[in-house]
PDB file of C-alpha atoms in Angstrom:
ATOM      1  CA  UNK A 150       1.412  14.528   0.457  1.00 88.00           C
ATOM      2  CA  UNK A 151       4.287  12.097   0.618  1.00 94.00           C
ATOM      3  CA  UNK A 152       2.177   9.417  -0.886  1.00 95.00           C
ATOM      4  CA  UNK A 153       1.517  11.192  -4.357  1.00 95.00           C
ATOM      5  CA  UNK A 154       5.734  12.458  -4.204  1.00 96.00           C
ATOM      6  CA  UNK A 155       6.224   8.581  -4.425  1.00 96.00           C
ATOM      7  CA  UNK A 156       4.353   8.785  -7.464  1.00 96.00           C
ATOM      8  CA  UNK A 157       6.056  11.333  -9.441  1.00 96.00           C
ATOM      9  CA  UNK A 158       9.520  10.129  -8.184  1.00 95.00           C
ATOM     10  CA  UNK A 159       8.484   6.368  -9.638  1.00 95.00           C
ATOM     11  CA  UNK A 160       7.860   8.529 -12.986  1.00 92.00           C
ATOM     12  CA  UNK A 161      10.932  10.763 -12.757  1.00 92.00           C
ATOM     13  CA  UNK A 162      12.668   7.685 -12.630  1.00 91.00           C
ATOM     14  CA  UNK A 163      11.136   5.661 -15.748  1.00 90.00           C
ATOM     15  CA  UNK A 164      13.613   6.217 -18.629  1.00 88.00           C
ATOM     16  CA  UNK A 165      10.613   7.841 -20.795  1.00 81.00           C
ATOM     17  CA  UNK A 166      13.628   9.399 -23.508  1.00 83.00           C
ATOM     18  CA  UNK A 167      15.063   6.334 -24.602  1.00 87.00           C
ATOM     19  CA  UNK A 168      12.057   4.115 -24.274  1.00 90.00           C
ATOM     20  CA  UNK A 169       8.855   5.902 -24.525  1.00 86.00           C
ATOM     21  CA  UNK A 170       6.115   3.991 -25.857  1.00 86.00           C
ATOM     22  CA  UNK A 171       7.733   1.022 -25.074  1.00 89.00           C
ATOM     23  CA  UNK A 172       6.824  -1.417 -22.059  1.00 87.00           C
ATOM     24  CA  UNK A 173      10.772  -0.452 -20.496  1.00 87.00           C
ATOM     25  CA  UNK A 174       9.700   3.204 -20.801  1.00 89.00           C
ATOM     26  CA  UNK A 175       6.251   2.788 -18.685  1.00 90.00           C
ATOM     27  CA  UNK A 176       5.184   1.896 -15.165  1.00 91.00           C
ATOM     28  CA  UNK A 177       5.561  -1.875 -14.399  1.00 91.00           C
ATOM     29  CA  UNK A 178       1.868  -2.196 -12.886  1.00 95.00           C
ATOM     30  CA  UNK A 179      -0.799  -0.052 -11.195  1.00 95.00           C
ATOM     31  CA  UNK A 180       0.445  -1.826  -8.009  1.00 97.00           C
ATOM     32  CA  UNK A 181       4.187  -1.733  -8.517  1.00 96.00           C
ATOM     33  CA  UNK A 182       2.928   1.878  -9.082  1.00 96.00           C
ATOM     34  CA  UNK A 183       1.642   2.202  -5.793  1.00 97.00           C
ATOM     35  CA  UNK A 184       4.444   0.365  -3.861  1.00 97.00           C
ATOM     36  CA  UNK A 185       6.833   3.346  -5.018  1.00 97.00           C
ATOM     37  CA  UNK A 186       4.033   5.554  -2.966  1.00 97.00           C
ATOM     38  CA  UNK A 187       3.307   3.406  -0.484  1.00 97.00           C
ATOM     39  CA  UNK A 188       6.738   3.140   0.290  1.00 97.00           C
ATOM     40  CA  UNK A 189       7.631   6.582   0.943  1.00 97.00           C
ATOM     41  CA  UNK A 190       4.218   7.158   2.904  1.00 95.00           C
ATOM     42  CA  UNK A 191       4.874   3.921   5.203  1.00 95.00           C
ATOM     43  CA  UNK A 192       8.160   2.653   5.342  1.00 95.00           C
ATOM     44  CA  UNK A 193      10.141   6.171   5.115  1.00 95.00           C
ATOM     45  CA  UNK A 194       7.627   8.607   6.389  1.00 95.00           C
ATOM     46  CA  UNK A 195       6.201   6.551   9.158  1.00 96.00           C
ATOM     47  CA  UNK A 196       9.824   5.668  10.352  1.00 96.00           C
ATOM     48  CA  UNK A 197      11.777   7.334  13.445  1.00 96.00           C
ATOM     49  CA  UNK A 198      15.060   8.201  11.485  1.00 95.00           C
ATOM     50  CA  UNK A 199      12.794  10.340   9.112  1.00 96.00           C
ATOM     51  CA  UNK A 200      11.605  12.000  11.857  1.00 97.00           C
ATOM     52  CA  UNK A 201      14.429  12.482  13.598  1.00 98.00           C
ATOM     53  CA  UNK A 202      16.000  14.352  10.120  1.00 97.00           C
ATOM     54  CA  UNK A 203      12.937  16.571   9.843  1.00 97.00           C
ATOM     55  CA  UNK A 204      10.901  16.730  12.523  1.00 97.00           C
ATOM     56  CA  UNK A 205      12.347  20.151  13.645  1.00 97.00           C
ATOM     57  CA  UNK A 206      11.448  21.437   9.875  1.00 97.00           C
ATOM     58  CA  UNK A 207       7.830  20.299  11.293  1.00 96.00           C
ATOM     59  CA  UNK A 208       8.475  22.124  14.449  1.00 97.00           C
ATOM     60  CA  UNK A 209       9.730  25.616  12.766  1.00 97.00           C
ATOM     61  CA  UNK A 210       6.449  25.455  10.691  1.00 98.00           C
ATOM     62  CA  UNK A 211       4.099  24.528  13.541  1.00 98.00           C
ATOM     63  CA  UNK A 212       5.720  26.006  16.728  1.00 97.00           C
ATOM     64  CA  UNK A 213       2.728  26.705  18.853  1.00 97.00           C
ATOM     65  CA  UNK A 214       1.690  23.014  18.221  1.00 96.00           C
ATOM     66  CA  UNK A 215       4.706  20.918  18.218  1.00 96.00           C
ATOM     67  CA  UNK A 216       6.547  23.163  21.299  1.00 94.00           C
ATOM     68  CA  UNK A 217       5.748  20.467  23.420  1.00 96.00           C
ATOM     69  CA  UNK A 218       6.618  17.002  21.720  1.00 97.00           C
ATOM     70  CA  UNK A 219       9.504  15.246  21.384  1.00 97.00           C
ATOM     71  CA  UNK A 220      10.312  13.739  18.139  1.00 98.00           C
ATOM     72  CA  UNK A 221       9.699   9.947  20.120  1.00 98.00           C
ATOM     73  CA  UNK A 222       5.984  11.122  20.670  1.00 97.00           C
ATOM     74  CA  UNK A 223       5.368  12.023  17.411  1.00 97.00           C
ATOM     75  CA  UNK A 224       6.982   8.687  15.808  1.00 97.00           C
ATOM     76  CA  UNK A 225       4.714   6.620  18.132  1.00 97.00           C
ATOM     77  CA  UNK A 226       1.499   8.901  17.429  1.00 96.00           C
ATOM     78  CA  UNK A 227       2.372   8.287  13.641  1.00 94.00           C
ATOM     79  CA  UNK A 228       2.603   4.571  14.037  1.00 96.00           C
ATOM     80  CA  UNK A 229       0.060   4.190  16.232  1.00 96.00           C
ATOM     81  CA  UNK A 230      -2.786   1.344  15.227  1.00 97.00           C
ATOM     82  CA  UNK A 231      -6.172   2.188  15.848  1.00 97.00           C
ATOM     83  CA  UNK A 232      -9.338   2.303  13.403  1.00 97.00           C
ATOM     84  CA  UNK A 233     -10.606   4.999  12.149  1.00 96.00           C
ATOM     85  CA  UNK A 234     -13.363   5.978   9.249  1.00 97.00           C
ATOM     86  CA  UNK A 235     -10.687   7.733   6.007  1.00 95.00           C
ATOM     87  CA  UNK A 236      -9.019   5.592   4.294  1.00 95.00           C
ATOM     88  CA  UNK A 237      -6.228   7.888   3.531  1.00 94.00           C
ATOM     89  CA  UNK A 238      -5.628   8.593   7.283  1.00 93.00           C
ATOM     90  CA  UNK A 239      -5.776   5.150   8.360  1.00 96.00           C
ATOM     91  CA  UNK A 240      -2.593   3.384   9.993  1.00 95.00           C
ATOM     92  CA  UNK A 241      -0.576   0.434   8.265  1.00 94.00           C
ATOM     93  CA  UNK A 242      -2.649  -2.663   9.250  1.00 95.00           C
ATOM     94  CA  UNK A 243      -6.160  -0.649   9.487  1.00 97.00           C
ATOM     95  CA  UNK A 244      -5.434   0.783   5.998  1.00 97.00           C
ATOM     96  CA  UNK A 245      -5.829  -3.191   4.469  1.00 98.00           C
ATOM     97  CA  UNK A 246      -9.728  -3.551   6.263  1.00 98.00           C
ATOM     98  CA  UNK A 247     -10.322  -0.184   3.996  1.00 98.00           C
ATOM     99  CA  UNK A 248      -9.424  -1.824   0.688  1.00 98.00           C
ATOM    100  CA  UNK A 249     -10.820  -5.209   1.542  1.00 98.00           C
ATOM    101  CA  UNK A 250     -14.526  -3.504   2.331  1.00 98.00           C
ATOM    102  CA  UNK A 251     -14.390  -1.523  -1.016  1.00 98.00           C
ATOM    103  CA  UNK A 252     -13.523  -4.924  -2.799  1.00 98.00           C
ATOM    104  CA  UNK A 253     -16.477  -6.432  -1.251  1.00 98.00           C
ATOM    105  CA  UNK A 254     -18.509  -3.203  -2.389  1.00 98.00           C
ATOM    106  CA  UNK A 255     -17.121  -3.764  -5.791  1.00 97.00           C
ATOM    107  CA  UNK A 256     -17.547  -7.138  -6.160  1.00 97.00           C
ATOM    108  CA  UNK A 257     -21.123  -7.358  -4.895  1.00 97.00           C
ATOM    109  CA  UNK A 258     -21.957  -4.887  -7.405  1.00 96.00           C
ATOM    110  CA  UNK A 259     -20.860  -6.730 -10.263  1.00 96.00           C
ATOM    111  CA  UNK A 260     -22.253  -9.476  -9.012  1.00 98.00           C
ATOM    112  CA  UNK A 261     -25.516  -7.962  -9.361  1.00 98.00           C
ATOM    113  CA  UNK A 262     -25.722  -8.788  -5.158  1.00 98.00           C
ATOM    114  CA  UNK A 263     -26.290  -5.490  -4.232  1.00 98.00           C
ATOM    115  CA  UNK A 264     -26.925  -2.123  -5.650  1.00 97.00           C
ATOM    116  CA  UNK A 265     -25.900   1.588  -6.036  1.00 96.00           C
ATOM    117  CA  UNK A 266     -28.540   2.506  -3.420  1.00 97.00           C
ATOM    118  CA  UNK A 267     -27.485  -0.059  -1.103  1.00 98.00           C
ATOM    119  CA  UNK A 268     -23.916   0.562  -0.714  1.00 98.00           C
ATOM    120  CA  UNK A 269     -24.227   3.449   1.952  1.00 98.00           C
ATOM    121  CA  UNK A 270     -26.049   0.138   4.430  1.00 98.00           C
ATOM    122  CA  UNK A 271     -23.426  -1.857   2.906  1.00 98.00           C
ATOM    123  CA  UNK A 272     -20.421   0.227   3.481  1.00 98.00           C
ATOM    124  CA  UNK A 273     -21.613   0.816   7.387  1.00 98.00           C
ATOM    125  CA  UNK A 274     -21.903  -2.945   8.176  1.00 98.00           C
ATOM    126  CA  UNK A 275     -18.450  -3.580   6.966  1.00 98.00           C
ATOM    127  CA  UNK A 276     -17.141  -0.724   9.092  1.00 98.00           C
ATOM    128  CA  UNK A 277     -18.681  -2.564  11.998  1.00 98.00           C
ATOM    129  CA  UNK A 278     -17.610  -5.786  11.280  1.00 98.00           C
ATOM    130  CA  UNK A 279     -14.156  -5.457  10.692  1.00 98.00           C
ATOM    131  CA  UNK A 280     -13.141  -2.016  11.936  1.00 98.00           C
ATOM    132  CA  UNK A 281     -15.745  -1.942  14.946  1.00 98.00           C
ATOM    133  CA  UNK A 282     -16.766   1.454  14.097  1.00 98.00           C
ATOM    134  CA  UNK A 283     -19.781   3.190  11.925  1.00 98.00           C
ATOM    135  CA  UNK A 284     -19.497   6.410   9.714  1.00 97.00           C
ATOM    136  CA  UNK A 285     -21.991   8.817  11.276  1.00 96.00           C
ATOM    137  CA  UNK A 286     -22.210  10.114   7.501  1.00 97.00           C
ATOM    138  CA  UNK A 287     -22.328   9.264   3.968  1.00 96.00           C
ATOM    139  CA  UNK A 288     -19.273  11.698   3.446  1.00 94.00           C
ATOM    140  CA  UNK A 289     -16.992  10.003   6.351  1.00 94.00           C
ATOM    141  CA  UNK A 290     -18.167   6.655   4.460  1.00 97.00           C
ATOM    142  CA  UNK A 291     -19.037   5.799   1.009  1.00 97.00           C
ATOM    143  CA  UNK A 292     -18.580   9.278  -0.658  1.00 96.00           C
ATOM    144  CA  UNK A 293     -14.830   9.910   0.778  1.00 93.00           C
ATOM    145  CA  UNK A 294     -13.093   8.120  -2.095  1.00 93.00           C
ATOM    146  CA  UNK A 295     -12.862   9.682  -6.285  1.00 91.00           C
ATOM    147  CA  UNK A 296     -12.174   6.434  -7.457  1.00 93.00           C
ATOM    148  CA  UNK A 297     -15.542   5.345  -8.066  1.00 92.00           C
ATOM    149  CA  UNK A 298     -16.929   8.783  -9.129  1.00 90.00           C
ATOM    150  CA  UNK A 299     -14.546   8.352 -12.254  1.00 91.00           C
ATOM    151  CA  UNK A 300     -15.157   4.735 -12.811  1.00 91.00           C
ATOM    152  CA  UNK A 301     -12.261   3.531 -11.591  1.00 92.00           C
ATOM    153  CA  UNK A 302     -13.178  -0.146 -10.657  1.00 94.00           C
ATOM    154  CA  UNK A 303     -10.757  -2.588  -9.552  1.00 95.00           C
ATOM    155  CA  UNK A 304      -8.159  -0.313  -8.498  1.00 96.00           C
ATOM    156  CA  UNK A 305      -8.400  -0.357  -4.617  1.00 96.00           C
ATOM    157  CA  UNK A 306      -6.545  -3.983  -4.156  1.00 97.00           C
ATOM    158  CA  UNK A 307      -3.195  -2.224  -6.107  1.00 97.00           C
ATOM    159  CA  UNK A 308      -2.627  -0.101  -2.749  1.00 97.00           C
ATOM    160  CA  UNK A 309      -2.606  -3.553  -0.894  1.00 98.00           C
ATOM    161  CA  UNK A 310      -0.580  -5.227  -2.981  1.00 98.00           C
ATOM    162  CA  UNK A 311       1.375  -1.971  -3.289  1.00 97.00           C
ATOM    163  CA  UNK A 312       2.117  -2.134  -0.102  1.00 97.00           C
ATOM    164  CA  UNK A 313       3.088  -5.769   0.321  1.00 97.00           C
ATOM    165  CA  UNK A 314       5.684  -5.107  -2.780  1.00 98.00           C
ATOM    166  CA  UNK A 315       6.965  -2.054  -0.742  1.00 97.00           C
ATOM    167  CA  UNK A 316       7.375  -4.149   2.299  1.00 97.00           C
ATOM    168  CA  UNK A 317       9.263  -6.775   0.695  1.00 97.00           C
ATOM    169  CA  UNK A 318      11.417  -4.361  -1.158  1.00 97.00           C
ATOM    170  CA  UNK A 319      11.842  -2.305   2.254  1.00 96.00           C
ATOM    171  CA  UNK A 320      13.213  -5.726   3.759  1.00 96.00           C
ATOM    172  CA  UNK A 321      15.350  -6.539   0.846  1.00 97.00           C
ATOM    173  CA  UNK A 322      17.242  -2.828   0.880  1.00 95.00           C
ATOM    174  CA  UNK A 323      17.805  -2.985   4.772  1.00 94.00           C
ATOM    175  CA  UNK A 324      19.345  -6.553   4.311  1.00 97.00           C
ATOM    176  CA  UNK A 325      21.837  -5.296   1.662  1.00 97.00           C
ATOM    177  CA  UNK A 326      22.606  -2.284   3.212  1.00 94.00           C
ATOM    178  CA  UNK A 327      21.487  -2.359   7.265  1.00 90.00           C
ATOM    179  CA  UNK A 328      22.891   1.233   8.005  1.00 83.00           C
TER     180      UNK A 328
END
């Protein structure tokens, strides 16, 4: 979706010809990295002018299910806080509870406090404690993410911090240019 566009724009932008292999030619960080997605999935796609410049391209695609909403109703259902068990479908202040409970799960691990076999327990307790809600499943908990199936340790705080970066850039552009 929207979220991986932000990527590829972030690397269309990099000047790779004049600099590649060079630190000017390469992303800043993994989390500057994801503030370029995060930014397009929260602070552009989440927002009521974007919806009001496409949301009839959304309409004309889905007209049986969208004949009935107004683009207002669908900026509020977008926005709309409430917890939920995917990560990737979670809302803008849910979404941080997500990363935070898979940084405990990481960090527990290396800490020899827990292991592999206990993370589904693990996983389900956190979902309680700070979400109020428990996955039925092992596949709406522990299993829904590819990071850790490719080793990928560490990386679940850069969407965080991507996202406070995006924020504070988001601020920045609307006080230099407010329209």
């Amino acid at each position: 979706g929207i979220h991986e566009a932000g990527h590829g724009l972030y690397e269309q932008g990099l000047p790779l010809q004049a600099h590649y292999g060079l630190p000017l030619g390469q992303a800043i960080s993994l989390a500057f990295h994801e503030s370029q997605s995060r930014s397009w999935e929260n602070n552009i796609a989440r927002s009521l002018s974007y919806w009001k410049a496409n949301f009839k391209l959304l309409q004309d695609a889905f007209p049986e299910q969208f004949k009935s909403v107004t683009v207002q109703d669908y900026y509020v259902a977008c926005n709309e806080v409430q917890p939920s068990f995917i990560r990737v479908e979670a809302d803008e202040l849910t979404y941080h509870a997500h990363i935070y409970i898979r940084y405990l799960i990481e960090k527990e691990l290396l800490e020899g406090q827990i292991q592999v076999k206990d993370i589904p327990a693990f996983w389900n307790s956190k979902y309680q404690e700070y979400l109020g809600i428990t996955p039925k499943t092992n596949r709406e908990g522990c299993l829904q993410d590819v990071h850790w199936s490719y080793g990928s340790f560490g990386y679940f705080p850069t969407y965080s911090l991507g996202s406070f970066y995006a924020a504070q850039m988001h601020a920045q552009m609307k006080k230099e240019n407010p329209s």
